[in-house]
Structures are given as C-alpha cells and as structure tokens.
Amino acid sequence: MRFCLGRKGTASLVLALAIAATGANLATAQPPDEGGIGAPMAALKPEVFARRNTNVPLAERLSEDPEARVLELIYVLRHYRVFSRDEEMAQAIRELHRIGKPAVPELVAELDRTDRDNTLRVLGIALRALNDPRAVPGLIRAVPRTLRPPGSDCGVSIEDPELLKFVLSFERGASPDQKHMSVGRPVNEISRALERITGHKSPGGDRDPLRGNFLGGPDTEAAQRKKYLDRQKYWAGWWAEHGGEFLPEAERQALDHPTAADAVPGDERDRVDRAGEARFGAIFPTGPDVRLGPVHEVELFNILFADAPSAIDFERHRIFRFQEGLREQDRWHMQWMRRVGVDMIVGGDCDDLRLWVIDDARWETIDNEVLASEPFRPGYEHRGGFFQLEGARTVLFNTRDGGSGILQVEPYRGATASRQVRYRMWQMGPPADDPPALVPPVAEKNVQWSETIDVTLKPPEENAQCGWSLSRKQSAALPRPFEAKDLTQQIWSQDAETDLARWRREQAIDLLATPAPEPHPLQLRTDEKPDLLQIALFDGVARPVRTECFESLTAPAAKALLDEPAARPLQPVNILSSMGIPQPQTYLFRTSRGESGILQFRSGSLKAGLALLRYKLIEEAERPQMR
C-alpha cells in the first residue's frame, strides 16, 4: 500500500482501477516483438545485467571503491521520487548505514547543495539512520529550505521483510505490524533527524506549529520564511550551547560552513552525477553508435474492462489485461505490476518509471539528438509522487529494468474508452531476466450461453415492476413505497431484517432499478444526474467488458474471466451505471445463488426513464447423444 497524509491528515489511498485490450478474445501476455530491441551496444557490457536494473539488489550494482560507492548511493537518493523505486531508496539508506561515518561528509554536502523536495526528505531519513552529530550543522542550515508548497507526508511500501525491519528500526512510533516506511515532508524529516541525533525536541514537540506551515502566496511568504529562519536560529543557538557535548570545538568549527561545490572545466556535472553516470551509465546514451528501435504502437483500454488490455511492459513489448495473472497473495495491484513486469496502465499510473516531460516536436528530432556526441538533455523530470500521463503528452522514460525510451500518449477517447500509445526504446540490449510467463485462464469447454432474455425495469414507484429475479425469470414490485433516501439507505444496509432485505429474500431478487442518488461512499463515482436510473446487483460481482463481448465472447471465456482472482470476492451491492464506459454498457456477472452470465443495457435506455436490458446465462452444454 502507498498513501499520503495531507494537511488535514486524510489518507489518499492509491487504488488503481483498470483493464485493457486489443482483441475480443481472452487476451494473454503477448510475446516479445522480435524486431528492433535486440542488438546490445558494444560499449555496454560490464555485467550480465544492466546496472540500472532495480530488480538486481543495489549492493550488487555498486563500485567496490568506498569513496565511489558513497557517491553512487547519494546519486540514487538525488534522483529518488516518492512512490518510484522505493525499495531502491531504502536499500541505498541501508548501504550508507553499513558504510557509517565515512558517508556523513558527502551526505551533508549533498544536503547543502539540494533544494529538491524528494531529496531533502530522504537525506533527512538517511542522516537520522546514521545518527552522527557531525550532520547537525548541515541539518540546521537546511531548515529554511524545508518551507515548501503544500505537500503530503507519505507512506511507501517495502516488500522485503529484512529491509522493512531496518527502516522501521529508526522510525519513531512504528507499529509492530507496519508494512510501510514513512517518507515525510522535508520539514518533518529534517526536524526528526535533528531530534534523534541531539536528543532535543523542537519547540512544540509533536504539535510543532512549523510542521503545518506551507509556502503560500507573495502576501504571506515573507512571514512564513521568517518562521523558518527563526527556527534555524533557535537550533543554531542550541547547538552553540550544547554542541561541545557531542563534538570537539575544532571539529565543530570545521562543520559550520557549507561544502564548496566542485567543478570540472567543460563539465556541468558535479562529482555525484559524474560518479553515478560512470557507474550506472547514462540514462539516455548518445553517440554515433547509439540507435533507437522502431516505433511500437498499441491501443490500451479502460482498466475497468475485464476482457481488454490496459497495461504495458515497454521493454518486452507485452500488453496485459489489468490484473491478468493476479495471484491470491498479491496484496495490492503494485505487487502484481512488479511481478509480471508492467510499467504503465492506461490511466497513466506508472510504477517505478522515471519520466521527463518534453516538447512534442522532439518525437521527430530524437534520432538526430541521439546521434550527436553531446550529452543528452532530457528536460523536466516530474517531481511529484503521483504522476499520471493525462491528455496528450510526450515524455522520455526510464524503467525499473534500466531501459530508456520515448513515449507519446494520445488523449483518452470516450467513444472507445481507450488511448493510443506509441513508443521507441534505446537499443541497450534486452532485459536480463524475463518475468515468469503468465498461465492463461483455463476455459471450461462444457458450458454454453442460454437464450437471450430481454427485461424492462421501471423506476421504483408504487406497484412498478422494478426488481428482477434471475432464477425465477420474473419481475416484482417493491413491498411498499420508499422515499428515495430511505431506499438508498436500505440498498446499502447490511441489516438482513430491513423491509428491502426481506423482500429480496422472499422474491429471490438479484437486480433492482433505482434512481441514481448522490454517490455513496462505497459506490463508483459517476457524472450521471441523480434523476437517471441505475441498476443494483445484489450479492454478486460485476465486471465490465467491451460492448461487442455480448455477441463475440464465448461462454467458456466468460466463465474463465469470472473465475479469476480479480473477480473475487462477491460484493453485497454492485452499482451498474455509466462509470465512464461506452454505451451500451456490458457486464459479466455472478451471484451468490450461482447464476453467471453477461448483461447489457440497451443504448440510451437509462436516459429514457426505463432500464431496458438483456442478459444470457452460462449453463452446462448439452452432451452429444451416443449412438
């Protein structure tokens, strides 16, 4: 799980909802495209894996030289972005902790240089882990730079149990069952580092008012900056009085000034970037022998579709349905993405993908840029935690496997609930390790579709036939008139003895037409007006599929989709409404009574004031008679 806590402390959970496709059949992972990505560059064969491949433990990708190793680790922290390569960040801090005291001067030097939000966060964490008093003057100098625009304290998932145990060992207030590490706003991480190293609390302690102070407009900025400068003076005064308890006077005086920047004539990079690129290689290599592969183009569909591809693995040119191959032990969708090798889903949720936004025109000039002997200028790297590729964008990217490329995404097309994606990869050799092949769902061949049944459901007014029983194949009216608010409350109620619950049991009701209310906290949000009809499916599961599936999807394929882990468990209430997918809306469904099938709203039926729908059930196929 990953989350951010905003100013008011509300958790913003990152829940990806998506599914994608290019064929009407049951799509499985596509084999790698044989063209284009194959030939490795002669100059890049230092190991059997790419040094930027984050699937390989960081400790195995570093130099043996201790000084270079420290700079390489700082290079990793310099380019860290919250929610991207979190385990690599935690591994870097663990390696710095193992190195110990020799790492502190370079960490403090990086703290003096940086004004980058994410880097300030993780440097505070790293220095808190090392717990070395020589870091205190640098931390005090950093206090004014922790005044940032509104942001969040974040929790990032660490899957490796030993790594998680390490990062929680110096996290204040960590619970025994905690599965994430905190990556707080700079003001919090720098303050916590000062407090741990000195054993002295900031003014206000846990209720420190400075931690709720964000950079505002010009009218408030001066007053806000003064608060941070005052805090810096507070800590400087405290250190002047108590620093002798930690360090000799001569050593303290040597630490009182920022580290001078190093420079090499004709090279804009500092020693951290020089060391990082020397070890890991340039993210975007250039030169007369460097080439980009061919253009790969694919259509990715809304992740809600169970039948269509919505996710992509750039390096292996594979597409996936959302959560295709999900396992019961995958606790959340990011575990699935990393296990099968997904880099991006159609909504733009990018996992462990570094992204640089560039001008669209560079798509046409990229080959000339790569052939040049000058260092490549990637452009603006997005610094935020949640980055989604919305609208038409052109970006450069670097994957968790170490591959780099250029990507263009087209705007979302509502008519097809899809986006067109095209990309090219730097020819840097194939990924070292392919994820295990996905096992296609087992489609039972002894099932078939029943006949199609057409149903008209009316709004839930007195004596109106608004409910439908799949097992009895008949409609029913509500037992009594309901006010709209009362009906909505009873639909969502878990009380088995409400009037509606008893009526549903007595009449074996599975479907109910009801006016679309203001969105319930548990239901999918929709832009539909409250006076439109929607359908509630009780005690079951509903998976949207593309419109053509009503005619083209076979019963065995439908059953296989309903048997996937992503289709479990059954929900007390499923609201079937627009959800941003094209009309006529089509769903695979299963109920607690055992009925499974496919259901479709006729185009425009909701706006007509009647719920006009059709469905067919999955049933056992007739066995041929033996002669």
PDB file of C-alpha atoms in Angstrom, residues 120-297:
ATOM      1  CA  LEU A 120      15.520  16.680   1.208  1.00  0.00           C
ATOM      2  CA  ARG A 121      13.106  14.041   2.519  1.00  0.00           C
ATOM      3  CA  VAL A 122      15.390  11.050   2.026  1.00  0.00           C
ATOM      4  CA  LEU A 123      18.578  12.837   3.115  1.00  0.00           C
ATOM      5  CA  GLY A 124      16.822  13.604   6.393  1.00  0.00           C
ATOM      6  CA  ILE A 125      15.935   9.911   6.728  1.00  0.00           C
ATOM      7  CA  ALA A 126      19.484   8.796   5.855  1.00  0.00           C
ATOM      8  CA  LEU A 127      21.108  11.161   8.362  1.00  0.00           C
ATOM      9  CA  ARG A 128      18.614  10.122  11.024  1.00  0.00           C
ATOM     10  CA  ALA A 129      19.626   6.498  10.371  1.00  0.00           C
ATOM     11  CA  LEU A 130      23.352   7.270  10.691  1.00  0.00           C
ATOM     12  CA  ASN A 131      22.732   9.270  13.898  1.00  0.00           C
ATOM     13  CA  ASP A 132      26.047  11.139  13.596  1.00  0.00           C
ATOM     14  CA  PRO A 133      26.368  14.568  15.333  1.00  0.00           C
ATOM     15  CA  ARG A 134      28.602  15.844  12.515  1.00  0.00           C
ATOM     16  CA  ALA A 135      25.394  16.152  10.461  1.00  0.00           C
ATOM     17  CA  VAL A 136      23.777  18.645  12.853  1.00  0.00           C
ATOM     18  CA  PRO A 137      25.212  21.887  11.370  1.00  0.00           C
ATOM     19  CA  GLY A 138      24.170  20.843   7.858  1.00  0.00           C
ATOM     20  CA  LEU A 139      20.687  19.910   9.062  1.00  0.00           C
ATOM     21  CA  ILE A 140      20.365  23.320  10.737  1.00  0.00           C
ATOM     22  CA  ARG A 141      21.427  25.044   7.503  1.00  0.00           C
ATOM     23  CA  ALA A 142      18.716  23.079   5.659  1.00  0.00           C
ATOM     24  CA  VAL A 143      15.825  24.214   7.895  1.00  0.00           C
ATOM     25  CA  PRO A 144      14.825  27.292   5.803  1.00  0.00           C
ATOM     26  CA  ARG A 145      14.700  25.122   2.658  1.00  0.00           C
ATOM     27  CA  THR A 146      12.091  22.880   4.255  1.00  0.00           C
ATOM     28  CA  LEU A 147       9.448  25.568   3.670  1.00  0.00           C
ATOM     29  CA  ARG A 148       7.678  24.010   0.695  1.00  0.00           C
ATOM     30  CA  PRO A 149       4.427  24.400  -1.239  1.00  0.00           C
ATOM     31  CA  PRO A 150       1.539  22.280   0.117  1.00  0.00           C
ATOM     32  CA  GLY A 151       2.527  18.614   0.119  1.00  0.00           C
ATOM     33  CA  SER A 152       2.000  15.382   1.994  1.00  0.00           C
ATOM     34  CA  ASP A 153       3.667  13.010   4.393  1.00  0.00           C
ATOM     35  CA  CYS A 154       3.755   9.711   2.536  1.00  0.00           C
ATOM     36  CA  GLY A 155       3.967   6.027   3.349  1.00  0.00           C
ATOM     37  CA  VAL A 156       5.747   3.817   0.820  1.00  0.00           C
ATOM     38  CA  SER A 157       5.539   0.040   0.668  1.00  0.00           C
ATOM     39  CA  ILE A 158       8.664  -2.019   1.382  1.00  0.00           C
ATOM     40  CA  GLU A 159       8.143  -5.678   0.464  1.00  0.00           C
ATOM     41  CA  ASP A 160      11.491  -7.108   1.639  1.00  0.00           C
ATOM     42  CA  PRO A 161      10.915  -8.070   5.322  1.00  0.00           C
ATOM     43  CA  GLU A 162      14.548  -7.520   6.362  1.00  0.00           C
ATOM     44  CA  LEU A 163      14.722  -4.157   4.602  1.00  0.00           C
ATOM     45  CA  LEU A 164      11.435  -3.099   6.197  1.00  0.00           C
ATOM     46  CA  LYS A 165      12.725  -4.141   9.622  1.00  0.00           C
ATOM     47  CA  PHE A 166      15.811  -1.973   9.068  1.00  0.00           C
ATOM     48  CA  VAL A 167      13.989   1.213   8.017  1.00  0.00           C
ATOM     49  CA  LEU A 168      11.470   0.874  10.848  1.00  0.00           C
ATOM     50  CA  SER A 169      14.250   0.447  13.412  1.00  0.00           C
ATOM     51  CA  PHE A 170      14.868   4.209  13.415  1.00  0.00           C
ATOM     52  CA  GLU A 171      11.326   5.374  12.619  1.00  0.00           C
ATOM     53  CA  ARG A 172       9.659   6.886  15.659  1.00  0.00           C
ATOM     54  CA  GLY A 173       6.289   5.399  16.524  1.00  0.00           C
ATOM     55  CA  ALA A 174       6.448   2.476  14.070  1.00  0.00           C
ATOM     56  CA  SER A 175       3.926  -0.255  14.886  1.00  0.00           C
ATOM     57  CA  PRO A 176       4.883  -3.977  15.006  1.00  0.00           C
ATOM     58  CA  ASP A 177       2.650  -4.854  12.037  1.00  0.00           C
ATOM     59  CA  GLN A 178       3.559  -1.801   9.936  1.00  0.00           C
ATOM     60  CA  LYS A 179       4.190  -2.636   6.251  1.00  0.00           C
ATOM     61  CA  HIS A 180       5.387   0.761   5.024  1.00  0.00           C
ATOM     62  CA  MET A 181       8.094   3.286   5.813  1.00  0.00           C
ATOM     63  CA  SER A 182       7.326   6.965   6.249  1.00  0.00           C
ATOM     64  CA  VAL A 183       8.723   9.484   3.777  1.00  0.00           C
ATOM     65  CA  GLY A 184       7.576  12.712   5.370  1.00  0.00           C
ATOM     66  CA  ARG A 185       7.656  16.279   4.135  1.00  0.00           C
ATOM     67  CA  PRO A 186      11.132  17.873   4.356  1.00  0.00           C
ATOM     68  CA  VAL A 187      10.229  19.892   7.469  1.00  0.00           C
ATOM     69  CA  ASN A 188       9.322  16.677   9.274  1.00  0.00           C
ATOM     70  CA  GLU A 189      12.270  14.551   8.143  1.00  0.00           C
ATOM     71  CA  ILE A 190      14.887  17.251   8.816  1.00  0.00           C
ATOM     72  CA  SER A 191      13.329  18.006  12.225  1.00  0.00           C
ATOM     73  CA  ARG A 192      13.189  14.309  13.139  1.00  0.00           C
ATOM     74  CA  ALA A 193      16.848  13.892  12.190  1.00  0.00           C
ATOM     75  CA  LEU A 194      17.839  16.827  14.416  1.00  0.00           C
ATOM     76  CA  GLU A 195      15.750  15.489  17.289  1.00  0.00           C
ATOM     77  CA  ARG A 196      17.128  11.942  17.093  1.00  0.00           C
ATOM     78  CA  ILE A 197      20.773  12.978  16.818  1.00  0.00           C
ATOM     79  CA  THR A 198      20.631  15.628  19.569  1.00  0.00           C
ATOM     80  CA  GLY A 199      18.003  14.056  21.817  1.00  0.00           C
ATOM     81  CA  HIS A 200      16.385  17.514  21.956  1.00  0.00           C
ATOM     82  CA  LYS A 201      12.795  18.232  20.892  1.00  0.00           C
ATOM     83  CA  SER A 202      11.812  21.031  18.539  1.00  0.00           C
ATOM     84  CA  PRO A 203       9.638  23.757  20.102  1.00  0.00           C
ATOM     85  CA  GLY A 204       6.123  22.387  20.391  1.00  0.00           C
ATOM     86  CA  GLY A 205       7.286  18.773  20.103  1.00  0.00           C
ATOM     87  CA  ASP A 206       4.807  16.642  18.172  1.00  0.00           C
ATOM     88  CA  ARG A 207       2.498  19.676  17.958  1.00  0.00           C
ATOM     89  CA  ASP A 208       5.195  21.860  16.438  1.00  0.00           C
ATOM     90  CA  PRO A 209       3.238  24.572  14.548  1.00  0.00           C
ATOM     91  CA  LEU A 210       6.028  24.888  11.977  1.00  0.00           C
ATOM     92  CA  ARG A 211       5.135  21.467  10.559  1.00  0.00           C
ATOM     93  CA  GLY A 212       1.739  22.712   9.427  1.00  0.00           C
ATOM     94  CA  ASN A 213       3.192  25.745   7.675  1.00  0.00           C
ATOM     95  CA  PHE A 214       3.259  25.712   3.849  1.00  0.00           C
ATOM     96  CA  LEU A 215       4.650  28.125   1.301  1.00  0.00           C
ATOM     97  CA  GLY A 216       1.821  30.425   0.247  1.00  0.00           C
ATOM     98  CA  GLY A 217       1.442  33.471  -1.968  1.00  0.00           C
ATOM     99  CA  PRO A 218       3.570  36.640  -2.030  1.00  0.00           C
ATOM    100  CA  ASP A 219       1.477  38.275   0.695  1.00  0.00           C
ATOM    101  CA  THR A 220       2.333  35.554   3.239  1.00  0.00           C
ATOM    102  CA  GLU A 221       5.701  34.283   2.018  1.00  0.00           C
ATOM    103  CA  ALA A 222       7.844  36.758   3.980  1.00  0.00           C
ATOM    104  CA  ALA A 223       6.127  35.929   7.268  1.00  0.00           C
ATOM    105  CA  GLN A 224       6.384  32.198   6.591  1.00  0.00           C
ATOM    106  CA  ARG A 225      10.072  32.407   5.725  1.00  0.00           C
ATOM    107  CA  LYS A 226      10.716  34.350   8.930  1.00  0.00           C
ATOM    108  CA  LYS A 227       9.256  31.468  10.970  1.00  0.00           C
ATOM    109  CA  TYR A 228      11.695  29.039   9.356  1.00  0.00           C
ATOM    110  CA  LEU A 229      14.639  31.413   9.761  1.00  0.00           C
ATOM    111  CA  ASP A 230      13.687  31.857  13.410  1.00  0.00           C
ATOM    112  CA  ARG A 231      13.668  28.069  13.819  1.00  0.00           C
ATOM    113  CA  GLN A 232      17.103  27.875  12.206  1.00  0.00           C
ATOM    114  CA  LYS A 233      18.376  30.500  14.688  1.00  0.00           C
ATOM    115  CA  TYR A 234      16.817  28.519  17.545  1.00  0.00           C
ATOM    116  CA  TRP A 235      18.681  25.350  16.586  1.00  0.00           C
ATOM    117  CA  ALA A 236      21.903  27.265  15.874  1.00  0.00           C
ATOM    118  CA  GLY A 237      21.741  28.790  19.364  1.00  0.00           C
ATOM    119  CA  TRP A 238      21.036  25.421  20.934  1.00  0.00           C
ATOM    120  CA  TRP A 239      23.947  23.833  19.070  1.00  0.00           C
ATOM    121  CA  ALA A 240      26.312  26.667  20.044  1.00  0.00           C
ATOM    122  CA  GLU A 241      25.456  25.987  23.679  1.00  0.00           C
ATOM    123  CA  HIS A 242      25.365  22.178  23.605  1.00  0.00           C
ATOM    124  CA  GLY A 243      27.485  21.166  20.610  1.00  0.00           C
ATOM    125  CA  GLY A 244      30.511  20.660  22.833  1.00  0.00           C
ATOM    126  CA  GLU A 245      28.678  17.748  24.440  1.00  0.00           C
ATOM    127  CA  PHE A 246      28.858  15.935  21.081  1.00  0.00           C
ATOM    128  CA  LEU A 247      31.989  17.099  19.225  1.00  0.00           C
ATOM    129  CA  PRO A 248      35.326  18.822  19.961  1.00  0.00           C
ATOM    130  CA  GLU A 249      35.399  22.569  19.289  1.00  0.00           C
ATOM    131  CA  ALA A 250      37.810  22.324  16.349  1.00  0.00           C
ATOM    132  CA  GLU A 251      35.649  19.744  14.594  1.00  0.00           C
ATOM    133  CA  ARG A 252      32.502  21.784  15.161  1.00  0.00           C
ATOM    134  CA  GLN A 253      34.084  24.889  13.656  1.00  0.00           C
ATOM    135  CA  ALA A 254      35.127  22.926  10.561  1.00  0.00           C
ATOM    136  CA  LEU A 255      31.500  21.867  10.045  1.00  0.00           C
ATOM    137  CA  ASP A 256      29.983  25.334  10.368  1.00  0.00           C
ATOM    138  CA  HIS A 257      30.229  26.237   6.677  1.00  0.00           C
ATOM    139  CA  PRO A 258      28.620  24.649   3.587  1.00  0.00           C
ATOM    140  CA  THR A 259      30.746  22.337   1.486  1.00  0.00           C
ATOM    141  CA  ALA A 260      32.241  24.108  -1.528  1.00  0.00           C
ATOM    142  CA  ALA A 261      30.911  22.980  -4.887  1.00  0.00           C
ATOM    143  CA  ASP A 262      33.355  21.051  -7.046  1.00  0.00           C
ATOM    144  CA  ALA A 263      33.759  21.852 -10.723  1.00  0.00           C
ATOM    145  CA  VAL A 264      35.476  20.339 -13.742  1.00  0.00           C
ATOM    146  CA  PRO A 265      36.151  22.637 -16.718  1.00  0.00           C
ATOM    147  CA  GLY A 266      33.725  21.923 -19.561  1.00  0.00           C
ATOM    148  CA  ASP A 267      31.545  19.577 -17.450  1.00  0.00           C
ATOM    149  CA  GLU A 268      28.312  20.844 -15.911  1.00  0.00           C
ATOM    150  CA  ARG A 269      28.027  17.775 -13.681  1.00  0.00           C
ATOM    151  CA  ASP A 270      29.253  17.666 -10.088  1.00  0.00           C
ATOM    152  CA  ARG A 271      31.093  14.711  -8.573  1.00  0.00           C
ATOM    153  CA  VAL A 272      27.869  12.921  -7.611  1.00  0.00           C
ATOM    154  CA  ASP A 273      26.499  12.941 -11.153  1.00  0.00           C
ATOM    155  CA  ARG A 274      29.905  12.075 -12.578  1.00  0.00           C
ATOM    156  CA  ALA A 275      30.240   9.084 -10.250  1.00  0.00           C
ATOM    157  CA  GLY A 276      26.652   7.957 -10.785  1.00  0.00           C
ATOM    158  CA  GLU A 277      26.825   8.075 -14.556  1.00  0.00           C
ATOM    159  CA  ALA A 278      30.271   6.479 -14.612  1.00  0.00           C
ATOM    160  CA  ARG A 279      28.907   3.515 -12.673  1.00  0.00           C
ATOM    161  CA  PHE A 280      25.333   3.177 -13.895  1.00  0.00           C
ATOM    162  CA  GLY A 281      25.822   4.594 -17.386  1.00  0.00           C
ATOM    163  CA  ALA A 282      23.978   7.497 -18.957  1.00  0.00           C
ATOM    164  CA  ILE A 283      20.216   7.178 -18.742  1.00  0.00           C
ATOM    165  CA  PHE A 284      19.954   8.383 -22.336  1.00  0.00           C
ATOM    166  CA  PRO A 285      23.187   7.453 -24.164  1.00  0.00           C
ATOM    167  CA  THR A 286      24.271   9.441 -27.209  1.00  0.00           C
ATOM    168  CA  GLY A 287      26.888   8.995 -29.905  1.00  0.00           C
ATOM    169  CA  PRO A 288      27.385   7.784 -33.467  1.00  0.00           C
ATOM    170  CA  ASP A 289      26.839   4.135 -32.484  1.00  0.00           C
ATOM    171  CA  VAL A 290      23.641   4.693 -30.493  1.00  0.00           C
ATOM    172  CA  ARG A 291      20.275   3.926 -32.059  1.00  0.00           C
ATOM    173  CA  LEU A 292      16.598   3.943 -31.168  1.00  0.00           C
ATOM    174  CA  GLY A 293      14.469   0.954 -32.097  1.00  0.00           C
ATOM    175  CA  PRO A 294      11.314   1.016 -34.231  1.00  0.00           C
ATOM    176  CA  VAL A 295       8.015   2.595 -33.269  1.00  0.00           C
ATOM    177  CA  HIS A 296       5.674   0.312 -31.330  1.00  0.00           C
ATOM    178  CA  GLU A 297       2.028   1.356 -31.271  1.00  0.00           C
TER     179      GLU A 297
END
